[in-house]
Short mmCIF file of C-alpha atoms and ligand atoms in Angstrom, two decimals:
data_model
loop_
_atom_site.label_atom_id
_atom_site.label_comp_id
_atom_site.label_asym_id
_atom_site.label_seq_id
_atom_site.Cartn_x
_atom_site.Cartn_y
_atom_site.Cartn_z
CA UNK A 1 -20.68 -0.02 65.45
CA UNK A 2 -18.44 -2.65 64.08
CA UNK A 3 -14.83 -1.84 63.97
CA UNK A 4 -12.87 -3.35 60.80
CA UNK A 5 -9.37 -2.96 60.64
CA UNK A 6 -8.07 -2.62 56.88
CA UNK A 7 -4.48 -4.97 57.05
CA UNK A 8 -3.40 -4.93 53.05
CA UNK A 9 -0.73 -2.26 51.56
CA UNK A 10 -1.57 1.21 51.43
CA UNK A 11 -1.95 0.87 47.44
CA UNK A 12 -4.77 -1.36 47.82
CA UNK A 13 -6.84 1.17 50.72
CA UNK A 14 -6.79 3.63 47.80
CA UNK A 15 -8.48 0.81 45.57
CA UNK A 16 -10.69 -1.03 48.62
CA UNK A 17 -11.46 2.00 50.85
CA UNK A 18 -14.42 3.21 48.86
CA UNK A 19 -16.05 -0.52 47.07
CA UNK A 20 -16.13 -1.54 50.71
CA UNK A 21 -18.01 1.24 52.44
CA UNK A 22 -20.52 1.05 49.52
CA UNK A 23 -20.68 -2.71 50.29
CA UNK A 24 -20.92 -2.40 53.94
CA UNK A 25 -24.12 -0.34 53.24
CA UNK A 26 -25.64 -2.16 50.94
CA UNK A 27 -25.79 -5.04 53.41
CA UNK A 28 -27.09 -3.03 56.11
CA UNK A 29 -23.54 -3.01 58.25
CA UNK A 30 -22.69 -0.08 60.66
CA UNK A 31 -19.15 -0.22 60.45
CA UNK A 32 -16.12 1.85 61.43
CA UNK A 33 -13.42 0.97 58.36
CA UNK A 34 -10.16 2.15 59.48
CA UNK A 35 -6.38 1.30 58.83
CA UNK A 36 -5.34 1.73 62.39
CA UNK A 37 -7.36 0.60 65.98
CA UNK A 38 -6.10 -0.46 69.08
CA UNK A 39 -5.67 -3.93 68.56
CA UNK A 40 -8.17 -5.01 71.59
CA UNK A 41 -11.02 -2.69 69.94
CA UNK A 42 -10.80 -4.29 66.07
CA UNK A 43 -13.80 -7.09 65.64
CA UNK A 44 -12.63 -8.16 61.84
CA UNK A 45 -9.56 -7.91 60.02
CA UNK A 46 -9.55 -7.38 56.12
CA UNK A 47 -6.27 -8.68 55.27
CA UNK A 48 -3.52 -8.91 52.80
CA UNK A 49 -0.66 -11.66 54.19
CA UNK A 50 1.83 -8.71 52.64
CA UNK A 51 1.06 -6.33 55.18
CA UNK A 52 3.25 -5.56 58.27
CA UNK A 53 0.24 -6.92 60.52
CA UNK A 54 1.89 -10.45 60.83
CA UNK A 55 1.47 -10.61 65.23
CA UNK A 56 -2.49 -11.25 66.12
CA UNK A 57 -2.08 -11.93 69.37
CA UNK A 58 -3.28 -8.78 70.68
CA UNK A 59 -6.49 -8.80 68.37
CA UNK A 60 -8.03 -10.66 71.04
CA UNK A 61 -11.78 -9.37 70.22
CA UNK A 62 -11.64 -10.49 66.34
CA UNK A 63 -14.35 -12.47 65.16
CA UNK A 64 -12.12 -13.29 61.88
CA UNK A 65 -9.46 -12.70 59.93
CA UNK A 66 -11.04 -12.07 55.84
CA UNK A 67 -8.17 -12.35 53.43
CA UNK A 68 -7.75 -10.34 49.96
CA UNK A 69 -6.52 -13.12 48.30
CA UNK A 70 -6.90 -16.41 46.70
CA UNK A 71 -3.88 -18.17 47.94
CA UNK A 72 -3.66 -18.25 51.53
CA UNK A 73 0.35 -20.34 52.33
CA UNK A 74 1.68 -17.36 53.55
CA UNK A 75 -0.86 -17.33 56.44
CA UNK A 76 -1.93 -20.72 57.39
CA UNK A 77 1.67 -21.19 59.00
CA UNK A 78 0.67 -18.18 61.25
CA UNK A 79 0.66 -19.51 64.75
CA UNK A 80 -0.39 -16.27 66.20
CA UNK A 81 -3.41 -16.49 64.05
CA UNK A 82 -6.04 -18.45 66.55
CA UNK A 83 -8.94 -16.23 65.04
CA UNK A 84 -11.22 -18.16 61.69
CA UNK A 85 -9.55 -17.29 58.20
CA UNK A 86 -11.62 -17.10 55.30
CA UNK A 87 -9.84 -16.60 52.15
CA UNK A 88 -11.21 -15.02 48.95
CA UNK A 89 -13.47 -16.25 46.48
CA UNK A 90 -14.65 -13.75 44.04
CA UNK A 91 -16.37 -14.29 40.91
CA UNK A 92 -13.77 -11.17 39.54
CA UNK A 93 -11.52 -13.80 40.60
CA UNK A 94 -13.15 -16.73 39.07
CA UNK A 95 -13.44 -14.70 35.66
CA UNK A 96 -10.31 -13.30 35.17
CA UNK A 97 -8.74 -16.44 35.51
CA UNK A 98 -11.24 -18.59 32.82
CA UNK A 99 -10.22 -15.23 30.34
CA UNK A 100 -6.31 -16.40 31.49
CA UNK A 101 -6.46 -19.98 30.93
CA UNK A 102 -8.52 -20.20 28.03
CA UNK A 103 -6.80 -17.56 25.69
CA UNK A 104 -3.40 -19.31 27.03
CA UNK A 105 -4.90 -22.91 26.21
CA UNK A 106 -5.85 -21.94 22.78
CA UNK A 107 -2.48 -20.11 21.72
CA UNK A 108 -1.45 -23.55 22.55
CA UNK A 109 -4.20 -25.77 21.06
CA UNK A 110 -3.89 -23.61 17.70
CA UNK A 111 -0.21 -23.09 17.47
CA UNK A 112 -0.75 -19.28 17.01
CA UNK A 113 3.28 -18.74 17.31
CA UNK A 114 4.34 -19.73 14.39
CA UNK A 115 1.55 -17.53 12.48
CA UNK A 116 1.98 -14.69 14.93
CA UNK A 117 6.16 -15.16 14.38
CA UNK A 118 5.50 -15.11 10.68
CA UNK A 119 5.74 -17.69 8.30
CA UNK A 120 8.92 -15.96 6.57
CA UNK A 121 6.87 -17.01 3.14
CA UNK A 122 7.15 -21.21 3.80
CA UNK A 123 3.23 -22.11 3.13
CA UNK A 124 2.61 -24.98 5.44
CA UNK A 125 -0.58 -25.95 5.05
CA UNK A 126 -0.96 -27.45 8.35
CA UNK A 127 -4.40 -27.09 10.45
CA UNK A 128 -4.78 -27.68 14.08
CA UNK A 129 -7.12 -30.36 15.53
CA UNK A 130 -9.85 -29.98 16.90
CA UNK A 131 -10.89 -29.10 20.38
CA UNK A 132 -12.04 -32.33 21.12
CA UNK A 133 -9.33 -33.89 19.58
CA UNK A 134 -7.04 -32.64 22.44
CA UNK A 135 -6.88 -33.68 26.12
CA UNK A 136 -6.28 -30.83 28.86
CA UNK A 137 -6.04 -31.75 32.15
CA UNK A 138 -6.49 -29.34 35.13
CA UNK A 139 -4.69 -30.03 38.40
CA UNK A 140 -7.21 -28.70 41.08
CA UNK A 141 -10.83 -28.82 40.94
CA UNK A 142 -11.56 -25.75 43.55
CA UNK A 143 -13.35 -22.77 42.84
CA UNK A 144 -11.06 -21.76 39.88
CA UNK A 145 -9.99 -25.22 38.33
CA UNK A 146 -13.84 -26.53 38.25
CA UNK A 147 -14.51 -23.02 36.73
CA UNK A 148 -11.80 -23.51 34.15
CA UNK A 149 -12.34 -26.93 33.57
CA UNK A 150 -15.80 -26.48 32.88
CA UNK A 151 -15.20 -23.79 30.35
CA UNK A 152 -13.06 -25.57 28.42
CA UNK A 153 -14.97 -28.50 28.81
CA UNK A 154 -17.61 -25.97 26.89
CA UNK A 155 -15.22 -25.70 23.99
CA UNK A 156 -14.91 -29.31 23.38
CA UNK A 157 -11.92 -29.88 24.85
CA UNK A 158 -11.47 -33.12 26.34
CA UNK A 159 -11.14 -32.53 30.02
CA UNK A 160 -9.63 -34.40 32.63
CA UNK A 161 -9.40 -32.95 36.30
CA UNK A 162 -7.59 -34.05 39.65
CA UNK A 163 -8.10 -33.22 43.17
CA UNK A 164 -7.73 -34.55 46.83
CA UNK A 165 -11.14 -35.73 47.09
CA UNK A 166 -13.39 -37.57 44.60
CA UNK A 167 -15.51 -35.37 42.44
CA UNK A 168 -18.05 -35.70 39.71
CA UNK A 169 -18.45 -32.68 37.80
CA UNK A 170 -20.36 -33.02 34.37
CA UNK A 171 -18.45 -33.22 31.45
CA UNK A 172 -14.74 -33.83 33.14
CA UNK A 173 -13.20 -36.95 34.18
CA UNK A 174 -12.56 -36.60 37.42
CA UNK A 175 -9.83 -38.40 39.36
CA UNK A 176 -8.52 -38.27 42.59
CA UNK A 177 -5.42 -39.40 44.67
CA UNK A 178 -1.94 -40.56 43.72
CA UNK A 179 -2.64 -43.10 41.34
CA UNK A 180 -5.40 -40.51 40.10
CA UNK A 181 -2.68 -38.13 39.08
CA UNK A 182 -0.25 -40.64 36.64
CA UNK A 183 -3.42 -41.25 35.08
CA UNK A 184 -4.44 -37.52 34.38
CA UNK A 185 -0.35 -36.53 34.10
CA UNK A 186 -0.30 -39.32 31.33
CA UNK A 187 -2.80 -37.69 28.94
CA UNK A 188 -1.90 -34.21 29.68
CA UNK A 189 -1.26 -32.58 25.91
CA UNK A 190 -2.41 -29.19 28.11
CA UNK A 191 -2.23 -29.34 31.82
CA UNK A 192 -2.84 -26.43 33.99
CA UNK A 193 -2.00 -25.93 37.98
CA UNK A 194 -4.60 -24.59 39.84
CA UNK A 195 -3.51 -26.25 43.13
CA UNK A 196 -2.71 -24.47 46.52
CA UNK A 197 0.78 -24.32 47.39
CA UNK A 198 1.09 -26.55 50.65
CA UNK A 199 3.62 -29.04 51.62
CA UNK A 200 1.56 -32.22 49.70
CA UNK A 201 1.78 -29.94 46.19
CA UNK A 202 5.32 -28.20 46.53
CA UNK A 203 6.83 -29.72 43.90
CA UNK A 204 4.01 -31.60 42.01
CA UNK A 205 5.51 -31.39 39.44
CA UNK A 206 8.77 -32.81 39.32
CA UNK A 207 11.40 -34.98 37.34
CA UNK A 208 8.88 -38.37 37.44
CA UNK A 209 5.80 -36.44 37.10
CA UNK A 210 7.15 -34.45 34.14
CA UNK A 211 8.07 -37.68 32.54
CA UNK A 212 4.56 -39.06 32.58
CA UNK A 213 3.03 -36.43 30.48
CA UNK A 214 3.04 -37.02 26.29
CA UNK A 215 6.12 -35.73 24.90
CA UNK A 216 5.91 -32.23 23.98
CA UNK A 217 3.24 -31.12 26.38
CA UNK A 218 2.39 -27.69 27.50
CA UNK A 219 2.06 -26.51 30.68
CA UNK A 220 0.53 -23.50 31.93
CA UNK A 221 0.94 -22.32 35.43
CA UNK A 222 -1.02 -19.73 37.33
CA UNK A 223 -1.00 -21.24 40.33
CA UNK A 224 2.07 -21.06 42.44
CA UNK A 225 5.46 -21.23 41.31
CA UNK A 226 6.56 -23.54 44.02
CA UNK A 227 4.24 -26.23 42.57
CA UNK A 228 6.90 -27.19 39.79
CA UNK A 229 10.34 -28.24 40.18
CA UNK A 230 12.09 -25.22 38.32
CA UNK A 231 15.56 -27.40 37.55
CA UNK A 232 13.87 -30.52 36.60
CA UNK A 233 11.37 -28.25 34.00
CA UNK A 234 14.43 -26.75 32.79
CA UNK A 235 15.67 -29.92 31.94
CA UNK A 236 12.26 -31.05 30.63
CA UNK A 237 12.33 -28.28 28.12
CA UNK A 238 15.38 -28.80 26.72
CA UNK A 239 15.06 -32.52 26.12
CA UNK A 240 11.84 -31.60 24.63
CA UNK A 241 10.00 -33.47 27.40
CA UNK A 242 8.11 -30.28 27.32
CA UNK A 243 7.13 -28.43 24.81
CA UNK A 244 6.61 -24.80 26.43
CA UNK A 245 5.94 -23.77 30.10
CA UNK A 246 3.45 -20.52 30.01
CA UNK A 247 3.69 -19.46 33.88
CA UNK A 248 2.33 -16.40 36.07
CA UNK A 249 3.92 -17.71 39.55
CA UNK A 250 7.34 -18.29 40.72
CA UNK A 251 9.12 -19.24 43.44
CA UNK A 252 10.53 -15.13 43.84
CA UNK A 253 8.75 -12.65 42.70
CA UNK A 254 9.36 -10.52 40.92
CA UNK A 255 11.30 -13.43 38.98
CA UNK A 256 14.85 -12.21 38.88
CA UNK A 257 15.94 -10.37 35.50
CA UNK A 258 18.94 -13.40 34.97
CA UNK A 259 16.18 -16.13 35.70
CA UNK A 260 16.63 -19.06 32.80
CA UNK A 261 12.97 -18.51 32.19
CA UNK A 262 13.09 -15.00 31.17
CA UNK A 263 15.25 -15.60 27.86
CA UNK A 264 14.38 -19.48 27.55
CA UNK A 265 12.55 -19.54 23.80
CA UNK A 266 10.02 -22.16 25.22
CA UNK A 267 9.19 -20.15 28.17
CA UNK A 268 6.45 -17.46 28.44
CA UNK A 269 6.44 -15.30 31.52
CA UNK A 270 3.25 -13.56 32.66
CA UNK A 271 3.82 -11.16 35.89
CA UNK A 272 1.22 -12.67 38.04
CA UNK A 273 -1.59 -10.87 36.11
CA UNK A 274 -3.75 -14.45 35.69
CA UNK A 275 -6.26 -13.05 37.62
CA UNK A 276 -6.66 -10.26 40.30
CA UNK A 277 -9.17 -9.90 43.09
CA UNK A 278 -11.62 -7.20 42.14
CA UNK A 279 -12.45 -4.42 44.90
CA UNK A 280 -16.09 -4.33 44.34
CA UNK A 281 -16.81 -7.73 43.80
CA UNK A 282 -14.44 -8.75 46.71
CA UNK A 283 -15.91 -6.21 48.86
CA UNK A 284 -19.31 -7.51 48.51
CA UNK A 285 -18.21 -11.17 49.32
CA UNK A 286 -15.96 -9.68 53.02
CA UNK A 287 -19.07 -7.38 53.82
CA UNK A 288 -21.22 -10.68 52.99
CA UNK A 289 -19.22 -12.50 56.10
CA UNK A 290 -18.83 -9.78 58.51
CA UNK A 291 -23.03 -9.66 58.25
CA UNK A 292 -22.69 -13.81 59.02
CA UNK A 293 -20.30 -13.13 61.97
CA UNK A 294 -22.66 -10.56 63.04
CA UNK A 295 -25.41 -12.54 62.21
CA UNK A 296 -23.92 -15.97 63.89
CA UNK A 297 -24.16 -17.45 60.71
CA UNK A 298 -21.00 -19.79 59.44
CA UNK A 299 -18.51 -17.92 57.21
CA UNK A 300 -18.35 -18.48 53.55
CA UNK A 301 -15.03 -19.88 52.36
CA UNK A 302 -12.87 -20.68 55.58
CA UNK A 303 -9.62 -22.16 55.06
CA UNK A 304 -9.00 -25.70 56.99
CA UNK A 305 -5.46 -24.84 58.58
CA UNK A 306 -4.80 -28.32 58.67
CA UNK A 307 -5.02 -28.99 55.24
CA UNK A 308 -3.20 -25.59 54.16
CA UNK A 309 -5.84 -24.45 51.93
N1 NAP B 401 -1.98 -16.36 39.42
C1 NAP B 401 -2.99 -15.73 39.97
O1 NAP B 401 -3.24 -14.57 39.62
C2 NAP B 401 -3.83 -16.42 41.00
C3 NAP B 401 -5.05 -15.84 41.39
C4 NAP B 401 -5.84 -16.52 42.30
C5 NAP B 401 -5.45 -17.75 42.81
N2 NAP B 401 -4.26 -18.29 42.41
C6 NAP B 401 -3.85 -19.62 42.91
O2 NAP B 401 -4.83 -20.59 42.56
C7 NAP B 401 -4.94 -21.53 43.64
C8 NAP B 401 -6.26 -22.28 43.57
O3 NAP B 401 -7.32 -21.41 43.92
P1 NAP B 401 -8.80 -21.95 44.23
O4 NAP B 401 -9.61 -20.80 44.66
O5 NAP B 401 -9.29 -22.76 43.08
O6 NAP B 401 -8.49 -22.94 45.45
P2 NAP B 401 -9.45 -24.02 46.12
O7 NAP B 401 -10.87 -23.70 45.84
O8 NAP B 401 -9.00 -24.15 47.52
O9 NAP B 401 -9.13 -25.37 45.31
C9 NAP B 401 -7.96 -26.09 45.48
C10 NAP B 401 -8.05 -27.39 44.70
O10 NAP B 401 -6.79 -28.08 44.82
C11 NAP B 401 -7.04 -29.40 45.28
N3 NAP B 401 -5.92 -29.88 46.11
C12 NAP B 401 -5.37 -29.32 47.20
N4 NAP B 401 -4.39 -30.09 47.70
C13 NAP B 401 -4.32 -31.17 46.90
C14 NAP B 401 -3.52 -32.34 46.89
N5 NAP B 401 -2.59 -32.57 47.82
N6 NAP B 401 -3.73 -33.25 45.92
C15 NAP B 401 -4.69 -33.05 44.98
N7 NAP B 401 -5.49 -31.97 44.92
C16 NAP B 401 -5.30 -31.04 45.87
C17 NAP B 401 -8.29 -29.30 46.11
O11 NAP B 401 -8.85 -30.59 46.22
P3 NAP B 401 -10.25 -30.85 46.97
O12 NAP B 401 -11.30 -30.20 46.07
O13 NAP B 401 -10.36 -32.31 46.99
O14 NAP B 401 -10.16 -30.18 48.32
C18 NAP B 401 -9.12 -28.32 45.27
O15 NAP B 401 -9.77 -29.01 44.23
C19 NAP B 401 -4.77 -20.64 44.88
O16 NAP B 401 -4.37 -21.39 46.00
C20 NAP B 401 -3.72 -19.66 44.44
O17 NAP B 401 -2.45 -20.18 44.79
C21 NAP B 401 -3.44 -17.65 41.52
#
């Protein structure tokens, strides 16, 4: 019998408790799914870094630590956490944030506002370029930038990328490094952050990096909200540096009801709905890597604690 230890918010046992059992069996797993063991007796941990578990020094038997979501910067920091992390890659995930990006891009790329707003009667016969008449660039080329990337890539849009390491993905310039990201920054009509929050991207983008992008740009942010400099975007947007900030993340969240952003007119908050983990997806992908760690196979998707991601 394997004993798993359920670590997320009670709200999400309700949601998870069920998808993984039915996972667990269909990969042939014997396990004991619980909210509460003695700490010695638990061999994985399904976790959520918003649950009260936060000490893992007694969990001296756990094989690994399997988190719930994405984004893993509340965690890596952990020192009590000696056990292998894996963090979660989900094609629920993956999806949900392609639907996010893409409907926000195209708002954008088709000026839908000022049709949606109304024209008030003032015919302006004014059509939109085309896709591949616009440049979008997409900071982080992980699991969901390449995903995104390549979509839009799909629908003609002229896609530039940028990540740590040199990649070649088809039908994106990639680039890579500092100089790499003036050179992406300084095409960006569109450009969306899909970059882990660690101490290299806090702050990404910021008063200089702002000021390399075409005047007027967009940027969309479901990310993290610590990847942008909220005063210098503030300023950006009203010297028209920016055009409009669409963003999912911040800094606090809930974002405080007197936040600038919540009444700015070139500001459009989403809650952090970009994209959700999905229980039965996700539930496939943990019982997948408890069946490696039982199996002495690697784990899929392990964070590198140095890096932060
Ligand atoms: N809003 C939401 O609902 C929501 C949902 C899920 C996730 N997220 C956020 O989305 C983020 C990305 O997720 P993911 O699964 O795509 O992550 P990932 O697979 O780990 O990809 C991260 C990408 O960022 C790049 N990167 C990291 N540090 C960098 C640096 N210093 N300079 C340049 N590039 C850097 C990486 O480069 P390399 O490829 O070279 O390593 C990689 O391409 C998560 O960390 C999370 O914060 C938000």
């Amino acid at each position: 019998m394997i004993n798993v230890l359920f670590a997320a918010l009670d709200v999400r046992w309700d949601e998870y408790r069920l998808p993984l059992k039915q996972a667990f069996e269909e990969a042939g797993l014997d396990v004991d799914l619980r909210q509460d063991f003695p700490p010695a007796d638990v061999d994985y941990i399904v976790y959520a870094p918003n649950s009260p578990l936060q000490d893992f020094t007694p969990y001296t038997r756990t094989k690994a630590v399997l988190n719930l979501w994405a984004g893993v910067e509340a965690i890596t920091g952990n020192e009590t956490l000696t056990q292998p992390l894996a963090r979660m890659v989900d094609d629920g995930l993956t999806d949900g944030m392609i639907e996010w990006v893409t409907g926000h891009v195209l708002r954008h790329h088709l000026g839908m506002d000022a049709h949606i707003h109304g024209l008030q009667g003032d015919w302006q016969h004014v059509a939109p370029p085309l896709a591949r008449d616009r440049s979008v660039t997409v900071l982080g080329l992980g699991e969901l930038g390449s995903a995104c990337a390549q979509m839009l890539s799909s629908l003609n849009f002229n896609v530039t990328g940028w990540s740590r390491h040199p990649k070649d993905i088809k039908g994106i310039t990639c680039l890579a490094g500092e100089t790499g990201l003036i050179q992406a920054l300084s095409t960006a009509e569109i450009v969306i952050l899909l970059l882990p929050l660690t101490p290299q991207t806090e702050n990404m983008l910021n008063a200089e990096t702002l000021a390399e992008m075409p005047k007027g740009a967009v940027i969309l942010n479901p990310g993290r909200g610590a990847l942008i400099d909220d005063d210098a975007l503030l300023s950006a947007l009203d010297s028209g540096q920016i055009g409009h900030a669409t963003l999912d993340v911040f800094r606090v969240e809930p974002l405080p009801k007197d936040h600038a952003y919540w009444s700015h007119p070139n500001v459009t908050v989403t809650p952090h709905i970009a994209s959700e983990t999905r229980a039965p997806s996700a539930s496939r992908v943990i019982a997948e890597n408890i069946r490696r760690g039982e199996a002495g196979e690697p784990f899929l998707h392990l964070v590198d604690r140095s890096a932060g991601y």
